[in-house]
Amino acid sequence: MAELGKAHDADKVIDGAGCVAIPGLVNCHTHAAMTLLRGYGDDMALRDWLAGRIWPAEAKLTRDDVYWGTRLACLEMVKTGTTAFADMYFFGPVMADAANDSGLRAVVCEGFIDLGSDERREANIKSTEETTRHVRCMRGGRVHASVGPHAVYTVSEKGWQWLCEHAKEHDLLVHTHLSETAQEVSDCRAAHGVSPPGLLDRLGVLDRRVLAAHCAHLSAEDIALMGRRRVAACHNPVSNMKLGGAGVMPWAELSAAGAPCVLGTDGAASNNTLDMFETMKSAALLQKFSGDPTRLPARDALEAATARGAAALGLPGGRIAEGQVADVVLVDLGRAGMQPVHDVVSNLVYAGAGRAVVATVCAGKVLMEGGAVPDEREVVKRASAAAMDLVRRREDAAAAAAGAKG
Ligand SMILES: [Zn+2]
């Protein structure tokens, strides 16, 4: 080992005996700080969950909450082999700092939700500009800005147009939610006479680099359009199943049309983990459940979670080769659940490899070794305290409002 280090002029040598080295995984859609709301309302109808739990809690979020929630998410990603992620949430500069302090690569955007209000649009424009400026001034080169129009039903045409201009001016990725539910599609058709992808095309959004999360309710016409425009379609199988969206992203059809298909966890409130190994498996199973077990084979899932994911985010990584960035994960093949190894890719995708990650390296920096992350205890403690305090503030406000009514 020591000789190997010397021969390659290495600062550090990690003994990877019995492990397989794979490129760091890429989570193409999450809301990292939602780790604070993990388990705060499960098994509920989407509308009740959002209106009764998530939105009231989010209304109480502080910058500190977002920082520690994002740090907790990054810690979980490091522990389960993810080295890059696309994040959409609130307090963009804080999200960027937390990702940077964790040592990961990230493409962050402030969620843009104007609901047709001029006042909200101005506030959203200000915070998007602030995020772009903040990220541009950061050192390290691992964190990048994007723009985050939440969805066709929450952003006005004026909002989309401003975001398109801003993305064009600064060459930013457009990260959005698209055709997540049947209701979104029928409402969009009723209001605009076209489907959500059709509307984005009409607004000129698809001229930009677009990352669209969910894509669970698409027509043949939508699929052809997204293929032509090379829209990256991010499948979030666990979140879709958990929230009962009753639609499955047409992976094979989008791929055949030319749209790169990638993978994401969505936020921890609707998943409830950020383990991309679990997402690879769930994606493959959900595609096969239609009755065709040849759909989304393990190798395609691994490619989507590595090289294709990195390319969709405009990041380096996703391959282990000379000249590539050092984003590498070691998975212990000696564990009971990982033996025997007839096919290493099969074990990685189907045998729960997230639990077997022992080392994570991002941009040449060792973030975890021997299963240990140096500041793990501190991050867990600070984030858990922030989560409990957030929920208490939200419940105190609800009790005060009920008291005022009574
Ligand atoms: Zn989402």
Coordinates of C-alpha atoms and ligand atoms in Angstrom, one line a residue:
M1 CA 0.0 0.0 0.0
A2 CA 2.7 2.5 1.1
E3 CA 4.7 1.7 -2.0
L4 CA 1.6 2.2 -4.2
G5 CA 1.1 5.6 -2.6
K6 CA 4.7 6.6 -3.2
A7 CA 4.7 5.3 -6.8
H8 CA 1.7 7.6 -7.6
D9 CA 2.8 10.5 -5.4
A10 CA -0.4 10.2 -3.4
D11 CA -1.1 12.3 -0.2
K12 CA -3.4 9.6 1.1
V13 CA -3.9 5.9 0.4
I14 CA -7.2 4.2 1.2
D15 CA -7.2 0.4 1.4
G16 CA -10.0 -0.7 -0.9
A17 CA -9.4 -4.5 -0.6
G18 CA -12.7 -6.3 -0.9
C19 CA -14.5 -3.2 -2.2
V20 CA -15.7 -2.1 -5.6
A21 CA -14.9 1.5 -6.6
I22 CA -17.7 3.2 -8.5
P23 CA -18.3 6.8 -9.6
G24 CA -20.0 9.0 -7.0
L25 CA -23.8 8.9 -7.5
V26 CA -25.7 11.9 -8.8
N27 CA -29.2 12.8 -7.3
C28 CA -30.9 14.9 -10.0
H29 CA -33.8 16.1 -8.0
T30 CA -34.2 16.9 -4.3
H31 CA -35.2 19.5 -1.8
A32 CA -32.3 18.9 0.6
A33 CA -33.5 20.8 3.7
M34 CA -36.8 18.8 3.7
T35 CA -34.8 16.3 5.8
L36 CA -36.1 18.5 8.7
L37 CA -39.7 17.3 7.8
R38 CA -38.8 13.6 7.3
G39 CA -41.7 11.6 8.8
Y40 CA -43.7 14.7 9.6
G41 CA -46.9 13.5 7.9
D42 CA -46.9 10.3 6.0
D43 CA -49.8 8.2 4.5
M44 CA -51.8 11.4 3.7
A45 CA -53.5 12.6 0.6
L46 CA -51.2 14.9 -1.4
R47 CA -53.3 18.1 -0.9
D48 CA -53.9 17.5 2.9
W49 CA -50.2 16.7 3.3
L50 CA -49.1 19.9 1.5
A51 CA -51.7 22.3 3.0
G52 CA -51.9 20.7 6.5
R53 CA -48.2 19.9 7.1
I54 CA -45.6 21.0 4.7
W55 CA -46.6 24.5 3.6
P56 CA -47.4 25.7 7.2
A57 CA -44.0 24.3 8.4
E58 CA -42.1 25.8 5.5
A59 CA -43.7 29.2 6.2
K60 CA -41.7 29.2 9.5
L61 CA -38.3 28.2 8.0
T62 CA -35.3 30.3 8.9
R63 CA -31.9 30.5 7.2
D64 CA -30.4 28.5 10.0
D65 CA -33.0 25.7 9.5
V66 CA -32.2 25.5 5.8
Y67 CA -28.4 25.4 6.6
W68 CA -28.7 22.5 9.0
G69 CA -31.4 20.7 7.1
T70 CA -29.1 20.8 4.0
R71 CA -26.1 19.7 6.0
L72 CA -28.1 16.7 7.3
A73 CA -29.1 15.8 3.7
C74 CA -25.5 16.1 2.5
L75 CA -24.4 13.9 5.4
E76 CA -26.9 11.2 4.4
M77 CA -25.7 11.6 0.7
V78 CA -22.1 11.2 1.7
K79 CA -22.9 8.1 3.8
T80 CA -24.8 6.5 0.9
G81 CA -22.4 7.3 -1.9
T82 CA -23.9 10.4 -3.6
T83 CA -21.3 13.1 -4.5
A84 CA -23.5 15.5 -6.6
F85 CA -27.1 16.7 -6.4
A86 CA -29.6 19.1 -7.9
D87 CA -31.4 21.0 -5.2
M88 CA -34.5 23.3 -5.3
Y89 CA -35.6 25.0 -2.0
F90 CA -35.6 28.3 -0.2
F91 CA -32.7 30.6 0.9
G92 CA -30.5 29.7 -2.2
P93 CA -27.2 31.2 -0.9
V94 CA -27.6 29.2 2.4
M95 CA -28.3 26.0 0.4
A96 CA -25.1 26.7 -1.6
D97 CA -23.0 27.3 1.5
A98 CA -24.2 24.2 3.2
A99 CA -23.5 22.0 0.1
N100 CA -20.0 23.6 -0.2
D101 CA -19.2 23.1 3.5
S102 CA -20.2 19.5 3.1
G103 CA -17.7 19.0 0.3
L104 CA -20.2 17.8 -2.3
R105 CA -21.0 19.1 -5.8
A106 CA -24.4 20.7 -6.2
V107 CA -26.5 22.7 -8.6
V108 CA -28.8 24.8 -6.5
C109 CA -31.8 27.0 -7.2
E110 CA -34.2 29.0 -5.2
G111 CA -37.8 27.6 -5.8
F112 CA -39.6 30.3 -7.9
I113 CA -43.4 30.4 -7.0
D114 CA -45.2 33.7 -7.9
L115 CA -48.8 32.4 -8.1
G116 CA -49.5 35.2 -10.6
S117 CA -48.7 37.9 -8.0
D118 CA -46.5 40.9 -9.1
E119 CA -45.3 41.3 -5.6
R120 CA -44.3 37.7 -5.2
R121 CA -42.6 37.7 -8.6
E122 CA -40.5 40.7 -7.7
A123 CA -39.4 39.0 -4.4
N124 CA -38.6 35.7 -6.3
I125 CA -36.6 37.6 -9.0
K126 CA -34.6 39.3 -6.2
S127 CA -33.8 36.0 -4.5
T128 CA -33.0 34.2 -7.7
E129 CA -30.6 37.1 -8.7
E130 CA -29.1 36.9 -5.2
T131 CA -28.5 33.2 -5.5
T132 CA -26.8 33.5 -8.9
R133 CA -24.6 36.3 -7.6
H134 CA -23.7 34.5 -4.4
V135 CA -22.8 31.2 -6.1
R136 CA -20.8 33.0 -8.8
C137 CA -18.6 34.4 -6.0
M138 CA -18.0 31.1 -4.2
R139 CA -14.7 29.4 -4.3
G140 CA -14.0 25.7 -5.0
G141 CA -16.0 25.3 -8.2
R142 CA -18.1 22.5 -6.9
V143 CA -21.4 24.5 -6.5
H144 CA -23.3 26.0 -9.4
A145 CA -26.5 28.1 -9.7
S146 CA -29.6 27.1 -11.7
V147 CA -33.1 28.6 -11.9
G148 CA -36.0 26.9 -10.2
P149 CA -39.5 27.6 -11.6
H150 CA -41.5 25.3 -9.4
A151 CA -44.1 24.2 -12.0
V152 CA -46.5 25.4 -14.7
Y153 CA -49.3 25.8 -12.1
T154 CA -47.3 27.9 -9.7
V155 CA -45.4 30.2 -12.0
S156 CA -47.0 32.9 -14.3
E157 CA -46.0 33.4 -17.9
K158 CA -44.2 36.6 -16.9
G159 CA -42.3 34.6 -14.3
W160 CA -41.3 31.9 -16.9
Q161 CA -40.2 34.6 -19.3
W162 CA -38.0 36.4 -16.8
L163 CA -36.4 33.0 -15.7
C164 CA -35.7 32.1 -19.3
E165 CA -33.9 35.4 -19.9
H166 CA -31.9 35.0 -16.6
A167 CA -31.0 31.4 -17.6
K168 CA -29.9 32.6 -21.0
E169 CA -27.9 35.5 -19.7
H170 CA -26.0 33.4 -17.2
D171 CA -26.1 30.0 -19.0
L172 CA -28.0 28.3 -16.2
L173 CA -29.9 25.1 -16.1
V174 CA -33.7 25.4 -15.7
H175 CA -34.8 22.9 -13.0
T176 CA -38.6 22.4 -12.7
H177 CA -41.3 19.9 -11.8
L178 CA -43.2 18.7 -14.9
S179 CA -46.4 16.7 -15.4
E180 CA -46.3 15.2 -11.9
T181 CA -50.0 14.6 -11.6
A182 CA -53.0 14.0 -14.0
Q183 CA -54.6 17.1 -12.4
E184 CA -51.7 19.3 -13.4
V185 CA -52.0 18.2 -17.0
S186 CA -55.8 18.6 -17.2
D187 CA -55.6 22.1 -15.5
C188 CA -52.9 23.2 -17.9
R189 CA -54.9 22.0 -20.9
A190 CA -58.0 23.8 -19.6
A191 CA -56.1 27.0 -18.9
H192 CA -53.7 27.1 -21.9
G193 CA -54.9 24.6 -24.4
V194 CA -51.7 22.6 -24.3
S195 CA -49.9 20.1 -22.0
P196 CA -47.3 21.3 -19.6
P197 CA -44.4 20.4 -21.9
G198 CA -46.3 22.1 -24.8
L199 CA -46.7 25.2 -22.7
L200 CA -43.0 25.3 -21.8
D201 CA -42.1 25.0 -25.5
R202 CA -44.5 27.8 -26.4
L203 CA -42.8 30.0 -23.8
G204 CA -39.4 29.3 -25.2
V205 CA -38.3 27.4 -22.1
L206 CA -37.3 24.3 -24.0
D207 CA -34.7 26.4 -25.9
R208 CA -32.7 26.3 -22.7
R209 CA -31.1 23.3 -20.9
V210 CA -34.0 21.9 -18.9
L211 CA -34.1 19.3 -16.1
A212 CA -37.7 18.2 -15.6
A213 CA -38.6 16.2 -12.5
H214 CA -41.4 13.5 -12.5
C215 CA -42.7 13.5 -16.1
A216 CA -45.2 10.9 -14.9
H217 CA -48.2 11.9 -17.1
L218 CA -47.0 12.4 -20.7
S219 CA -48.7 12.0 -24.0
A220 CA -46.9 10.5 -27.1
E221 CA -46.7 14.1 -28.4
D222 CA -45.0 15.3 -25.1
I223 CA -42.5 12.4 -25.3
A224 CA -41.6 13.3 -28.9
L225 CA -41.3 17.0 -28.0
M226 CA -39.1 16.3 -25.0
G227 CA -36.9 14.0 -27.1
R228 CA -36.5 16.6 -29.8
R229 CA -35.6 19.3 -27.3
R230 CA -33.3 16.9 -25.3
V231 CA -35.1 17.7 -22.0
A232 CA -33.5 15.7 -19.2
A233 CA -36.3 13.7 -17.5
C234 CA -35.8 12.9 -13.9
H235 CA -37.6 9.9 -12.6
N236 CA -38.5 10.0 -8.8
P237 CA -40.0 6.6 -8.4
V238 CA -40.2 6.5 -4.5
S239 CA -41.8 9.9 -4.2
N240 CA -44.3 9.1 -7.1
M241 CA -45.4 5.9 -5.4
K242 CA -45.5 7.3 -1.9
L243 CA -47.7 10.3 -2.9
G244 CA -49.9 8.0 -5.0
G245 CA -49.4 10.0 -8.2
A246 CA -50.7 7.0 -10.3
G247 CA -48.4 7.7 -13.1
V248 CA -45.1 6.2 -14.2
M249 CA -42.4 8.1 -16.1
P250 CA -42.3 6.4 -19.6
W251 CA -38.5 5.7 -19.3
A252 CA -38.1 3.5 -22.4
E253 CA -40.2 5.8 -24.6
L254 CA -38.4 9.0 -23.5
S255 CA -35.0 7.3 -23.9
A256 CA -35.9 6.1 -27.4
A257 CA -37.1 9.6 -28.3
G258 CA -33.7 11.1 -27.3
A259 CA -34.5 12.6 -23.8
P260 CA -31.8 11.6 -21.3
C261 CA -33.5 9.8 -18.4
V262 CA -31.9 10.4 -15.0
L263 CA -32.8 9.6 -11.3
G264 CA -33.7 11.6 -8.2
T265 CA -35.0 11.0 -4.7
D266 CA -37.2 14.1 -4.3
G267 CA -37.2 15.6 -0.8
A268 CA -36.9 13.5 2.3
A269 CA -40.5 14.4 3.3
S270 CA -41.8 12.4 0.3
N271 CA -39.4 9.5 0.1
N272 CA -38.1 9.4 3.1
T273 CA -34.5 8.7 2.3
L274 CA -31.9 10.2 0.0
D275 CA -30.3 6.9 -0.8
M276 CA -29.7 6.7 -4.5
F277 CA -29.1 2.9 -4.4
E278 CA -32.6 2.5 -3.2
T279 CA -33.8 4.9 -5.9
M280 CA -32.0 2.9 -8.6
K281 CA -33.7 -0.3 -7.4
S282 CA -37.2 1.3 -7.0
A283 CA -36.9 2.9 -10.5
A284 CA -36.1 -0.5 -12.1
L285 CA -38.9 -2.3 -10.2
L286 CA -41.5 0.3 -11.0
Q287 CA -40.7 0.2 -14.7
K288 CA -40.8 -3.6 -14.7
F289 CA -44.1 -3.7 -12.7
S290 CA -46.0 -2.8 -16.0
G291 CA -45.4 -6.5 -16.9
D292 CA -42.1 -6.3 -18.7
P293 CA -39.1 -7.4 -16.5
T294 CA -36.6 -6.4 -19.3
R295 CA -37.5 -2.7 -18.7
L296 CA -34.8 -0.5 -17.1
P297 CA -32.0 -3.0 -16.6
A298 CA -29.5 -2.6 -13.8
R299 CA -26.8 -1.2 -16.0
D300 CA -29.1 1.5 -17.4
A301 CA -30.1 2.5 -13.8
L302 CA -26.4 2.7 -12.8
E303 CA -25.5 4.8 -15.9
A304 CA -28.5 7.1 -15.1
A305 CA -27.3 7.6 -11.5
T306 CA -23.7 8.3 -12.6
A307 CA -22.5 9.6 -16.0
R308 CA -25.9 10.5 -17.4
G309 CA -26.9 12.3 -14.2
A310 CA -23.7 14.3 -14.1
A311 CA -24.1 15.3 -17.8
A312 CA -27.7 16.4 -17.2
L313 CA -26.5 18.7 -14.5
G314 CA -23.6 20.0 -16.6
L315 CA -21.2 18.6 -14.0
P316 CA -18.0 16.6 -14.5
G317 CA -17.9 13.1 -13.0
G318 CA -19.8 9.9 -13.5
R319 CA -16.8 7.9 -14.8
I320 CA -13.6 6.5 -13.2
A321 CA -10.9 7.1 -15.8
E322 CA -7.7 9.0 -16.2
G323 CA -8.4 12.7 -16.6
Q324 CA -11.8 12.5 -14.9
V325 CA -12.5 14.3 -11.6
A326 CA -11.9 12.2 -8.4
D327 CA -15.6 11.5 -7.4
V328 CA -15.3 8.0 -6.2
V329 CA -17.2 5.7 -3.8
L330 CA -16.1 2.4 -2.3
V331 CA -18.8 -0.2 -1.7
D332 CA -17.8 -3.1 0.6
L333 CA -18.5 -6.4 -1.2
G334 CA -17.6 -8.5 1.9
R335 CA -20.9 -7.8 3.7
A336 CA -23.5 -10.6 4.0
G337 CA -26.0 -8.8 1.8
M338 CA -23.5 -8.2 -0.9
Q339 CA -22.4 -11.8 -1.3
P340 CA -21.9 -13.8 -3.5
V341 CA -20.9 -11.6 -6.4
H342 CA -22.1 -13.2 -9.7
D343 CA -22.7 -9.8 -11.2
V344 CA -21.4 -6.7 -9.4
V345 CA -23.8 -4.3 -11.1
S346 CA -26.7 -6.4 -10.1
N347 CA -25.6 -6.3 -6.4
L348 CA -25.1 -2.6 -6.6
V349 CA -28.6 -1.9 -7.9
Y350 CA -30.7 -4.6 -6.3
A351 CA -29.0 -5.7 -3.1
G352 CA -29.2 -2.5 -1.0
A353 CA -25.6 -1.2 -1.5
G354 CA -26.3 2.1 0.2
R355 CA -25.7 0.4 3.5
A356 CA -22.4 -1.0 2.3
V357 CA -20.8 2.3 1.3
V358 CA -17.6 2.7 3.3
A359 CA -15.7 5.6 1.6
T360 CA -16.8 8.6 -0.3
V361 CA -14.4 11.0 -2.2
C362 CA -15.5 14.1 -3.9
A363 CA -13.2 16.4 -6.0
G364 CA -10.3 14.4 -4.6
K365 CA -11.3 15.1 -0.9
V366 CA -12.0 12.2 1.3
L367 CA -15.4 12.9 2.9
M368 CA -15.9 9.5 4.5
E369 CA -13.5 6.8 5.3
G370 CA -14.2 3.5 7.1
G371 CA -17.8 4.5 7.3
A372 CA -17.0 7.6 9.4
V373 CA -17.6 11.3 8.6
P374 CA -15.7 13.6 10.9
D375 CA -18.5 16.0 11.9
E376 CA -21.4 13.5 11.7
R377 CA -22.4 13.9 15.4
E378 CA -22.5 17.7 15.3
V379 CA -24.5 17.8 12.1
V380 CA -27.1 15.3 13.3
K381 CA -27.4 17.1 16.7
R382 CA -27.8 20.6 15.1
A383 CA -30.2 19.4 12.4
S384 CA -32.4 17.4 14.8
A385 CA -32.7 20.4 17.2
A386 CA -33.6 22.7 14.2
A387 CA -36.3 20.2 13.1
M388 CA -37.9 19.9 16.5
D389 CA -37.9 23.7 17.0
L390 CA -39.4 24.3 13.5
V391 CA -42.3 21.9 14.2
R392 CA -42.8 23.4 17.6
R393 CA -43.0 27.0 16.1
R394 CA -45.5 25.8 13.5
E395 CA -47.7 24.1 16.1
D396 CA -47.6 27.1 18.4
A397 CA -48.7 29.3 15.6
A398 CA -51.5 26.9 14.7
A399 CA -52.7 26.8 18.3
A400 CA -52.6 30.6 18.5
A401 CA -54.6 30.9 15.3
A402 CA -57.2 28.3 16.6
G403 CA -57.4 30.3 19.9
A404 CA -58.0 33.5 18.1
K405 CA -60.8 31.9 16.1
G406 CA -62.4 30.3 19.2
Ligands
ZN1 ZN -39.7 17.9 -6.1

